[in-house]
Every structure is written in C-alpha cells, then in structure tokens.
Tab-separated table of C-alpha atoms and ligand atoms in Angstrom:
chain	number	residue	atom	x	y	z
R	1	MET	CA	62.066	-113.371	-12.955
R	2	HIS	CA	62.027	-110.652	-14.021
R	3	THR	CA	63.920	-110.444	-17.527
R	4	GLU	CA	66.024	-106.868	-18.527
R	5	ASN	CA	63.624	-105.640	-21.096
R	6	ALA	CA	60.293	-106.605	-20.244
R	7	THR	CA	59.370	-104.163	-18.989
R	8	PRO	CA	60.200	-101.472	-21.676
R	9	GLN	CA	58.038	-98.862	-21.041
R	10	ILE	CA	60.112	-98.223	-17.604
R	11	ASP	CA	62.148	-95.394	-17.330
R	12	ARG	CA	65.129	-96.844	-15.304
R	13	ASP	CA	66.606	-94.048	-14.203
R	14	PHE	CA	63.309	-92.696	-12.815
R	15	LEU	CA	63.243	-96.071	-10.677
R	16	LYS	CA	66.611	-94.788	-9.700
R	17	THR	CA	65.785	-91.813	-7.704
R	18	LEU	CA	62.647	-93.913	-5.522
R	19	THR	CA	63.648	-94.334	-2.194
R	20	VAL	CA	60.239	-97.419	-2.026
R	21	LEU	CA	59.213	-99.357	1.568
R	22	TYR	CA	58.225	-102.269	1.782
R	23	VAL	CA	56.042	-104.225	4.717
R	24	GLU	CA	56.063	-108.452	4.719
R	25	ASP	CA	55.346	-110.837	7.322
R	26	GLU	CA	57.580	-113.174	5.954
R	27	GLU	CA	60.867	-113.409	5.630
R	28	GLU	CA	61.117	-115.883	2.573
R	29	VAL	CA	59.130	-113.805	0.676
R	30	ARG	CA	60.796	-110.277	2.002
R	31	GLU	CA	63.595	-111.227	0.844
R	32	LEU	CA	63.034	-112.427	-2.736
R	33	LEU	CA	60.809	-109.073	-3.433
R	34	SER	CA	64.252	-106.799	-2.051
R	35	ARG	CA	66.826	-108.694	-3.691
R	36	PHE	CA	64.220	-108.527	-7.012
R	37	LEU	CA	63.085	-104.639	-6.097
R	38	ILE	CA	66.587	-103.114	-5.011
R	39	ARG	CA	68.572	-103.797	-8.680
R	40	TRP	CA	66.094	-101.291	-9.758
R	41	VAL	CA	65.098	-98.910	-6.997
R	42	GLY	CA	66.962	-95.460	-6.000
R	43	VAL	CA	66.693	-97.118	-1.769
R	44	LEU	CA	65.362	-99.591	-0.101
R	45	HIS	CA	63.804	-99.888	3.400
R	46	THR	CA	61.820	-103.263	4.239
R	47	ALA	CA	59.442	-104.056	7.981
R	48	THR	CA	57.989	-107.081	8.772
R	49	ASN	CA	54.372	-105.674	9.596
R	50	GLY	CA	52.516	-102.899	9.162
R	51	GLN	CA	53.604	-100.813	12.856
R	52	GLU	CA	57.053	-101.051	12.057
R	53	GLY	CA	55.745	-99.666	8.301
R	54	ALA	CA	54.092	-97.111	9.628
R	55	GLN	CA	58.059	-96.511	11.523
R	56	ALA	CA	59.517	-96.683	9.136
R	57	PHE	CA	57.322	-94.769	6.779
R	58	LEU	CA	57.728	-91.751	8.518
R	59	GLU	CA	61.579	-92.292	9.234
R	60	HIS	CA	62.724	-92.975	5.518
R	61	LYS	CA	59.717	-90.719	3.876
R	62	PRO	CA	59.583	-92.711	1.515
R	63	ASP	CA	58.296	-92.738	-2.600
R	64	VAL	CA	56.619	-95.554	-2.595
R	65	VAL	CA	55.016	-98.436	-0.449
R	66	VAL	CA	53.978	-101.453	-1.175
R	67	THR	CA	52.664	-104.043	1.346
R	68	ASP	CA	51.383	-107.370	1.830
R	69	ILE	CA	47.984	-107.458	3.445
R	70	LYS	CA	47.540	-110.551	6.357
R	71	MET	CA	50.969	-109.219	8.777
R	72	PRO	CA	50.974	-109.906	13.413
R	73	VAL	CA	50.949	-106.243	14.835
R	74	MET	CA	49.515	-104.982	12.263
R	75	ASP	CA	47.956	-105.181	8.956
R	76	GLY	CA	48.600	-103.551	5.798
R	77	LEU	CA	45.736	-102.094	5.465
R	78	GLU	CA	46.015	-100.814	8.854
R	79	MET	CA	48.700	-99.156	7.978
R	80	ALA	CA	47.935	-98.365	4.735
R	81	SER	CA	44.756	-95.863	6.047
R	82	THR	CA	47.669	-94.369	8.791
R	83	ILE	CA	49.934	-93.647	6.663
R	84	LYS	CA	47.543	-91.712	3.964
R	85	SER	CA	45.350	-89.713	7.237
R	86	SER	CA	49.251	-88.056	7.617
R	87	SER	CA	50.520	-87.973	3.509
R	88	SER	CA	47.444	-89.090	1.170
R	89	GLU	CA	49.404	-88.173	-1.842
R	90	VAL	CA	52.159	-91.370	-1.617
R	91	PRO	CA	51.015	-93.926	-3.447
R	92	ILE	CA	50.442	-97.198	-1.867
R	93	ILE	CA	50.222	-100.666	-3.905
R	94	VAL	CA	48.993	-103.682	-2.011
R	95	ILE	CA	50.311	-107.216	-2.973
R	96	THR	CA	46.637	-108.894	-2.485
R	97	ALA	CA	45.415	-113.351	-2.514
R	98	TYR	CA	42.646	-113.454	-4.373
R	99	SER	CA	41.261	-115.036	-1.454
R	100	GLU	CA	41.915	-111.537	0.351
R	101	ARG	CA	39.548	-110.024	-2.094
R	102	ASP	CA	37.027	-109.007	1.100
R	103	TYR	CA	39.961	-106.993	2.430
R	104	PHE	CA	39.263	-105.183	-1.243
R	105	ILE	CA	36.329	-102.937	0.645
R	106	ARG	CA	38.479	-101.633	2.897
R	107	ALA	CA	40.955	-101.047	0.735
R	108	ILE	CA	38.876	-99.009	-1.577
R	109	GLU	CA	38.073	-96.490	1.014
R	110	ILE	CA	41.390	-96.100	2.370
R	111	GLY	CA	42.624	-94.870	-0.462
R	112	VAL	CA	44.912	-97.432	-2.007
R	113	ASP	CA	46.195	-96.653	-4.966
R	114	GLN	CA	46.890	-100.447	-6.729
R	115	TYR	CA	46.873	-103.193	-5.964
R	116	VAL	CA	49.384	-106.698	-7.502
R	117	THR	CA	48.535	-110.530	-7.197
R	118	LYS	CA	49.951	-113.240	-5.439
R	119	PRO	CA	51.679	-114.742	-6.581
R	120	VAL	CA	53.747	-111.123	-7.385
R	121	ASN	CA	54.480	-111.102	-11.328
R	122	THR	CA	57.970	-108.865	-10.092
R	123	ASP	CA	56.912	-106.611	-14.106
R	124	VAL	CA	53.776	-105.980	-13.135
R	125	LEU	CA	54.753	-104.575	-9.622
R	126	LEU	CA	58.088	-102.527	-10.842
R	127	LEU	CA	55.316	-101.207	-13.640
R	128	ALA	CA	52.638	-100.394	-10.828
R	129	ILE	CA	55.590	-98.840	-8.152
R	130	TYR	CA	56.865	-96.922	-11.754
R	131	LYS	CA	53.698	-95.705	-13.002
R	132	SER	CA	52.072	-94.811	-9.465
R	133	ALA	CA	55.542	-92.440	-8.902
R	134	ARG	CA	55.847	-91.312	-11.597
R	135	GLN	CA	51.630	-90.329	-11.164
R	136	HIS	CA	52.635	-88.862	-8.197
R	137	PHE	CA	55.636	-86.805	-9.671
R	138	HIS	CA	52.854	-85.309	-11.804
R	139	ARG	CA	50.587	-84.189	-9.529
R	140	ARG	CA	53.403	-82.919	-7.461
R	141	GLU	CA	54.342	-81.084	-10.844
R	142	ILE	CA	51.499	-79.515	-10.647
R	143	GLU	CA	50.387	-78.161	-7.336
R	144	LYS	CA	54.305	-76.511	-7.590
R	145	ALA	CA	53.750	-74.498	-10.764
R	146	GLU	CA	49.991	-73.566	-8.961
R	147	LYS	CA	51.933	-72.379	-5.842
R	148	LEU	CA	54.441	-70.626	-7.931
R	149	THR	CA	50.925	-68.855	-9.978
R	150	VAL	CA	49.255	-68.565	-6.493
R	151	ASP	CA	52.453	-66.621	-4.846
R	152	ALA	CA	52.788	-64.236	-8.199
R	153	LEU	CA	49.373	-63.032	-8.376
R	154	GLU	CA	49.411	-62.638	-4.299
R	155	GLN	CA	52.251	-60.922	-5.425
R	156	THR	CA	50.604	-58.178	-7.620
R	157	ILE	CA	48.073	-57.977	-5.868
R	158	GLY	CA	49.801	-56.468	-2.571
R	159	VAL	CA	52.036	-54.125	-4.750
R	160	LEU	CA	48.673	-52.507	-6.027
R	161	SER	CA	46.951	-52.786	-2.494
R	162	ARG	CA	49.946	-51.255	-1.013
R	163	ALA	CA	50.451	-48.708	-3.582
R	164	ILE	CA	46.272	-47.352	-3.201
R	165	GLU	CA	47.071	-46.999	0.435
R	166	MET	CA	50.381	-44.724	-0.191
R	167	ARG	CA	47.324	-42.124	-1.665
R	168	ASP	CA	45.600	-42.266	1.263
R	169	PRO	CA	47.692	-41.992	4.620
R	170	TYR	CA	44.831	-41.730	6.729
R	171	THR	CA	43.422	-45.166	5.014
R	172	ASP	CA	46.671	-47.352	5.591
R	173	GLY	CA	47.065	-50.114	5.991
R	174	HIS	CA	42.924	-50.119	5.961
R	175	GLN	CA	42.715	-52.775	2.945
R	176	LYS	CA	44.876	-55.568	5.247
R	177	ARG	CA	43.092	-54.995	8.509
R	178	VAL	CA	39.545	-55.618	6.273
R	179	ALA	CA	41.709	-58.643	4.630
R	180	LEU	CA	42.414	-60.413	7.801
R	181	LEU	CA	39.167	-59.330	9.567
R	182	ALA	CA	37.668	-61.294	6.271
R	183	THR	CA	39.731	-64.439	6.632
R	184	ALA	CA	38.854	-65.071	10.286
R	185	ILE	CA	35.264	-64.914	9.474
R	186	ALA	CA	35.345	-66.851	6.192
R	187	GLU	CA	37.775	-68.969	7.645
R	188	ASP	CA	35.030	-69.153	11.047
R	189	MET	CA	32.413	-70.298	8.304
R	190	GLY	CA	33.793	-73.529	7.190
R	191	LEU	CA	34.833	-72.128	4.207
R	192	PRO	CA	36.870	-73.821	1.363
R	193	THR	CA	40.524	-73.181	1.812
R	194	ASP	CA	40.472	-71.357	-2.388
R	195	THR	CA	37.241	-69.223	-1.214
R	196	VAL	CA	39.191	-68.158	1.597
R	197	THR	CA	42.260	-67.526	0.223
R	198	GLY	CA	40.005	-65.158	-2.602
R	199	ILE	CA	38.495	-63.590	0.239
R	200	ARG	CA	41.869	-62.538	1.469
R	201	LEU	CA	42.641	-61.096	-1.836
R	202	GLY	CA	39.503	-59.737	-2.644
R	203	SER	CA	40.241	-57.613	0.221
R	204	LEU	CA	42.994	-56.279	-0.083
R	205	VAL	CA	41.915	-54.845	-3.256
R	206	HIS	CA	38.591	-53.902	-2.389
R	207	ASP	CA	39.131	-50.051	-2.903
R	208	VAL	CA	40.994	-49.748	-5.776
R	209	GLY	CA	38.603	-47.694	-7.473
R	210	LYS	CA	39.683	-45.185	-4.683
R	211	ILE	CA	42.420	-44.188	-6.793
R	212	ARG	CA	40.109	-41.980	-8.812
R	213	VAL	CA	38.915	-40.028	-6.199
R	214	PRO	CA	41.128	-37.025	-5.311
R	215	SER	CA	43.183	-37.027	-2.506
R	216	GLU	CA	41.837	-33.687	-1.168
R	217	VAL	CA	38.209	-36.265	-1.209
R	218	LEU	CA	39.513	-38.832	0.905
R	219	SER	CA	41.733	-37.242	3.388
R	220	CYS	CA	39.308	-34.145	4.453
R	221	PRO	CA	39.144	-33.066	7.787
R	222	ARG	CA	35.559	-32.351	8.129
R	223	LYS	CA	32.193	-34.230	7.069
R	224	LEU	CA	31.600	-34.481	3.159
R	225	SER	CA	29.303	-32.945	0.871
R	226	LYS	CA	27.015	-34.680	-1.322
R	227	ASN	CA	28.664	-34.277	-4.010
R	228	GLU	CA	32.104	-35.466	-2.649
R	229	MET	CA	29.799	-38.076	-0.807
R	230	ASP	CA	28.728	-38.986	-4.153
R	231	PHE	CA	31.953	-38.822	-5.820
R	232	ILE	CA	34.001	-41.276	-3.399
R	233	ARG	CA	30.724	-44.013	-3.868
R	234	THR	CA	31.594	-44.403	-7.539
R	235	HIS	CA	35.184	-45.932	-5.998
R	236	PRO	CA	33.674	-50.285	-6.957
R	237	ASP	CA	32.597	-49.570	-10.161
R	238	ALA	CA	35.999	-47.217	-10.565
R	239	GLY	CA	37.569	-51.248	-9.169
R	240	PHE	CA	34.860	-52.838	-11.043
R	241	GLU	CA	36.592	-51.483	-14.768
R	242	ILE	CA	40.542	-51.808	-12.936
R	243	LEU	CA	39.703	-55.677	-12.445
R	244	LYS	CA	36.708	-56.318	-14.960
R	245	GLY	CA	39.371	-57.829	-17.820
R	246	THR	CA	41.687	-59.851	-15.330
R	247	THR	CA	41.443	-63.295	-15.007
R	248	PHE	CA	42.087	-64.500	-11.211
R	249	PRO	CA	40.923	-67.806	-10.424
R	250	TRP	CA	38.295	-66.010	-7.510
R	251	PRO	CA	35.776	-63.815	-8.461
R	252	VAL	CA	37.703	-60.242	-7.279
R	253	ALA	CA	36.103	-57.704	-9.789
R	254	ARG	CA	32.601	-58.859	-8.023
R	255	MET	CA	34.131	-59.114	-5.257
R	256	VAL	CA	34.642	-55.559	-5.788
R	257	ILE	CA	32.071	-53.571	-7.323
R	258	GLU	CA	29.719	-55.420	-4.138
R	259	HIS	CA	31.104	-54.567	-0.892
R	260	HIS	CA	28.643	-51.743	-0.629
R	261	GLU	CA	25.869	-53.689	-1.564
R	262	ARG	CA	23.283	-54.863	1.870
R	263	LEU	CA	20.728	-57.491	1.867
R	264	ASP	CA	18.253	-55.233	1.512
R	265	GLY	CA	19.273	-53.286	-1.825
R	266	SER	CA	19.980	-49.945	-0.078
R	267	GLY	CA	23.349	-50.785	-0.854
R	268	TYR	CA	24.964	-49.355	-4.084
R	269	PRO	CA	26.101	-49.371	-6.770
R	270	ASN	CA	23.503	-51.354	-8.085
R	271	GLY	CA	21.328	-51.361	-4.837
R	272	LEU	CA	21.457	-55.872	-5.145
R	273	LYS	CA	19.388	-57.601	-2.070
R	274	ASP	CA	20.371	-60.897	-0.677
R	275	ASP	CA	22.024	-63.867	-2.132
R	276	ASP	CA	22.395	-62.065	-4.961
R	277	ILE	CA	25.733	-60.314	-3.808
R	278	ALA	CA	28.156	-62.956	-3.814
R	279	ILE	CA	29.323	-64.885	-0.098
R	280	GLU	CA	32.700	-62.512	-0.743
R	281	ALA	CA	31.132	-59.064	-1.434
R	282	ARG	CA	28.537	-59.180	2.238
R	283	ILE	CA	31.926	-61.024	3.718
R	284	ILE	CA	34.244	-58.010	3.073
R	285	ALA	CA	30.893	-55.034	3.897
R	286	VAL	CA	30.738	-56.810	7.146
R	287	ALA	CA	34.779	-57.116	8.345
R	288	ASP	CA	34.577	-53.666	5.758
R	289	THR	CA	32.047	-51.665	8.319
R	290	VAL	CA	34.188	-52.767	11.784
R	291	GLU	CA	37.493	-51.886	10.447
R	292	ALA	CA	36.200	-48.639	9.318
R	293	MET	CA	35.100	-47.939	12.133
R	294	THR	CA	37.152	-48.433	14.837
R	295	SER	CA	39.805	-46.740	12.512
R	296	PHE	CA	41.105	-43.492	13.340
R	297	ARG	CA	39.917	-41.096	10.387
R	298	PRO	CA	40.522	-37.375	9.073
R	299	TYR	CA	36.850	-35.774	10.316
R	300	ARG	CA	36.768	-38.261	13.328
R	301	PRO	CA	38.601	-40.349	15.618
R	302	ALA	CA	38.167	-43.943	16.468
R	303	LEU	CA	34.303	-45.262	17.050
R	304	GLY	CA	35.736	-48.209	19.054
R	305	ILE	CA	35.188	-52.017	18.250
R	306	GLU	CA	31.929	-51.811	21.032
R	307	ALA	CA	30.186	-49.722	18.676
R	308	ALA	CA	31.432	-51.782	15.193
R	309	VAL	CA	29.538	-54.328	17.397
R	310	ALA	CA	26.273	-52.887	18.091
R	311	GLU	CA	26.409	-51.512	14.151
R	312	ILE	CA	27.136	-54.664	12.847
R	313	ARG	CA	24.503	-56.621	15.250
R	314	GLU	CA	21.434	-54.377	14.388
R	315	GLY	CA	21.785	-54.534	10.494
R	316	ARG	CA	22.669	-58.621	11.165
R	317	GLY	CA	19.980	-59.973	8.225
R	318	ILE	CA	18.847	-56.623	7.310
R	319	ILE	CA	21.697	-55.488	5.921
R	320	TYR	CA	24.309	-57.401	6.227
R	321	ASP	CA	24.579	-61.476	6.204
R	322	SER	CA	23.821	-63.055	10.159
R	323	GLU	CA	26.107	-65.513	9.807
R	324	VAL	CA	28.964	-63.393	8.839
R	325	VAL	CA	27.719	-61.282	11.744
R	326	ASP	CA	27.777	-64.583	13.990
R	327	SER	CA	31.067	-65.137	12.531
R	328	CYS	CA	32.282	-61.481	13.040
R	329	ILE	CA	31.045	-61.892	16.352
R	330	ARG	CA	32.476	-64.406	17.405
R	331	VAL	CA	36.126	-63.719	15.632
R	332	LEU	CA	36.542	-60.716	17.871
R	333	GLU	CA	35.718	-62.510	20.564
R	334	LYS	CA	38.564	-64.361	20.279
R	335	ALA	CA	41.860	-63.412	22.208
R	336	ASP	CA	43.863	-64.771	19.961
R	337	PHE	CA	42.662	-62.298	16.966
R	338	LYS	CA	44.634	-59.548	16.021
R	339	PHE	CA	42.657	-57.200	14.346
R	340	TRP	CA	45.613	-54.044	14.549
R	341	ALA	CA	48.332	-56.649	13.892
A	401	LIG	FE1	35.114	-49.751	-0.184
A	402	LIG	FE1	36.800	-49.854	2.585
C-alpha cells in the first residue's frame, strides 16, 4: 500500500483540486481503491460499468477518468471512446491486466492517455493521475494564453478596419461584409479553422492601403480618371507597407498585397498567376468583387446579386479560382447567409 513519502514528486495541493471518476465493476477492488483515492484527490465519483461511467462523466465533468476494461453493460474502452468523442482532452487512465493486451491496439486508437497494470500499485496509479492531470492543465493554460493573444490581435485588426472605413463613408462596412462572405466561402471549402480565421482578419483590413488615397478620390461621385484609378491601384502596395513588419500567425500582409491579383496575370500590383497567388487572397478577391458589385458606389447604383454572380461565373477559372467561385455561389444560394447583416 501507499506510504506518505513514496511519491515525493507529487504536489498534494494540486491533487486536492482534482475531481476524479473511477469506474470498476468488482465491488471489492472498487472499494479498496476508492478508499485510497479519496485520501488524495479533491472529489471522487465512482461508477460500476462503462454506461454508468459515461453518464457520471457528463454529470460531474471530472478532470481525470480512471477505468477498468472488462465490465458488464459497457466496457471501459467503449466508455473511453464515448468520452473522447465529446471531450477529447480529458485524460483517461486504463487499468489493465497483462492478459488484456489484445485491448491495447483499441486503446491506442481511442487515445487512452495512460495504462496502469494489475495488480494496481497505488503509487503508480497516483503518479499516473497526477502526471496526466498536470499535462492536461498545462495544455489548457497554453490554449487560454493563445486565445488571449488571438483575441488581442483580432481587436487590433478590428480597430484598424473601422479607422479606415471612417474616412470613407461610401465603403463603410465593405471590409466587414467581405470578411463575412470570405469566411463563409473558406468554411464551405473546408479549409482548416486557423486558415479561416486568417482569411476573416485579412479581409477586415484588405483595403487598409486606401488610407494613402485622398478621400476626395475615394468618394468621387463620377467615374474616375486614369490618373485617379492609378492612384487607387497603389492601395495593395500601400497596405503591404503598413503590415509587412507584423508577425501575425496568418499571412495578412500577403493577403493585402495580393487581393487584386488575378489567375491569368491580369491583376495588380505584380501580375501574379494561379497558385502564386495565396489561396486566402484568391478567396478575398471573389468576396471583394461580389461585395463591391452589390453595394452602392458614389458613381453608380448597386448592381445586384445576379450581376455579381454572372461576373464571377464568367471569370471562373480565368481570373477567379474555380473552387472559390463554386463555393461563393453555394454560399450566396444558402437562404441563411446574411451578407448585409
Ligand atoms: Fe482593394
Ligand atoms: Fe475591397
């Protein structure tokens, strides 16, 4: 049995903060180990089979689960699989006999965190609980810190986005609407969540370089002269200049400089082609075109969604990425997509 100083590396105060769920069908074993565990952990819940265990998990939200494998009604691995599918990060420790080695492959597939062999050495079990809970808490702390950083970056980008649009009342909300549509396209394409976040943030500042264009030109009520157009066309470069030194975890500066590039090389500022244009920028390009065409401009009324869809259809695979166009049309056809929200 355990002695007080057999596990000196364990922080007892930390163990006392833990809620543990222990699942075991054999009453004698369950009672013996429960008596031991309750001395060390904060709260202990027990269950007598996998099904009860899965229910107790939902009810008590433990920090660690310790389970036997062979049990009636639902075995320990089936329960582990159920738990992992709803809450993958909670550590599960499996108590196993050598004769149950066949279960190992299944346990690995399920993502069981640790094994303790029978007969249970209580010090080993305690150390397994401690270590897996520590790792779990550490991971959660890192995730929290990362989330705070991303939130701060998002807020900074939001402020920058609003500052640009305040100068130019006619395109007020343009970047926000492009961000809505570009995000929906990226999600429809099944891009990773992190890439989708980058696209949303890049869209919110894609026209930041317009800060260099005089507001008389931006809000000019007539069709622009060639000189004025040329001036406006400097905004991707200007935006890149503003953002190039930033260390965002997404290629925001690249999205900004490439959002007017076109697949056939007819875009600006660098005449890039096909895959040389970042996927993020190819998505923003389509969302930008659709938003611009469906919005009122000082020199023309809004052209409407049909005209915008016709435009991107015509340019599909020529100037606009085919997959992006298909996704965009799908998104626009969805009744629940609120472009002007
Ligand atoms: Fe632009
Ligand atoms: Fe734009």
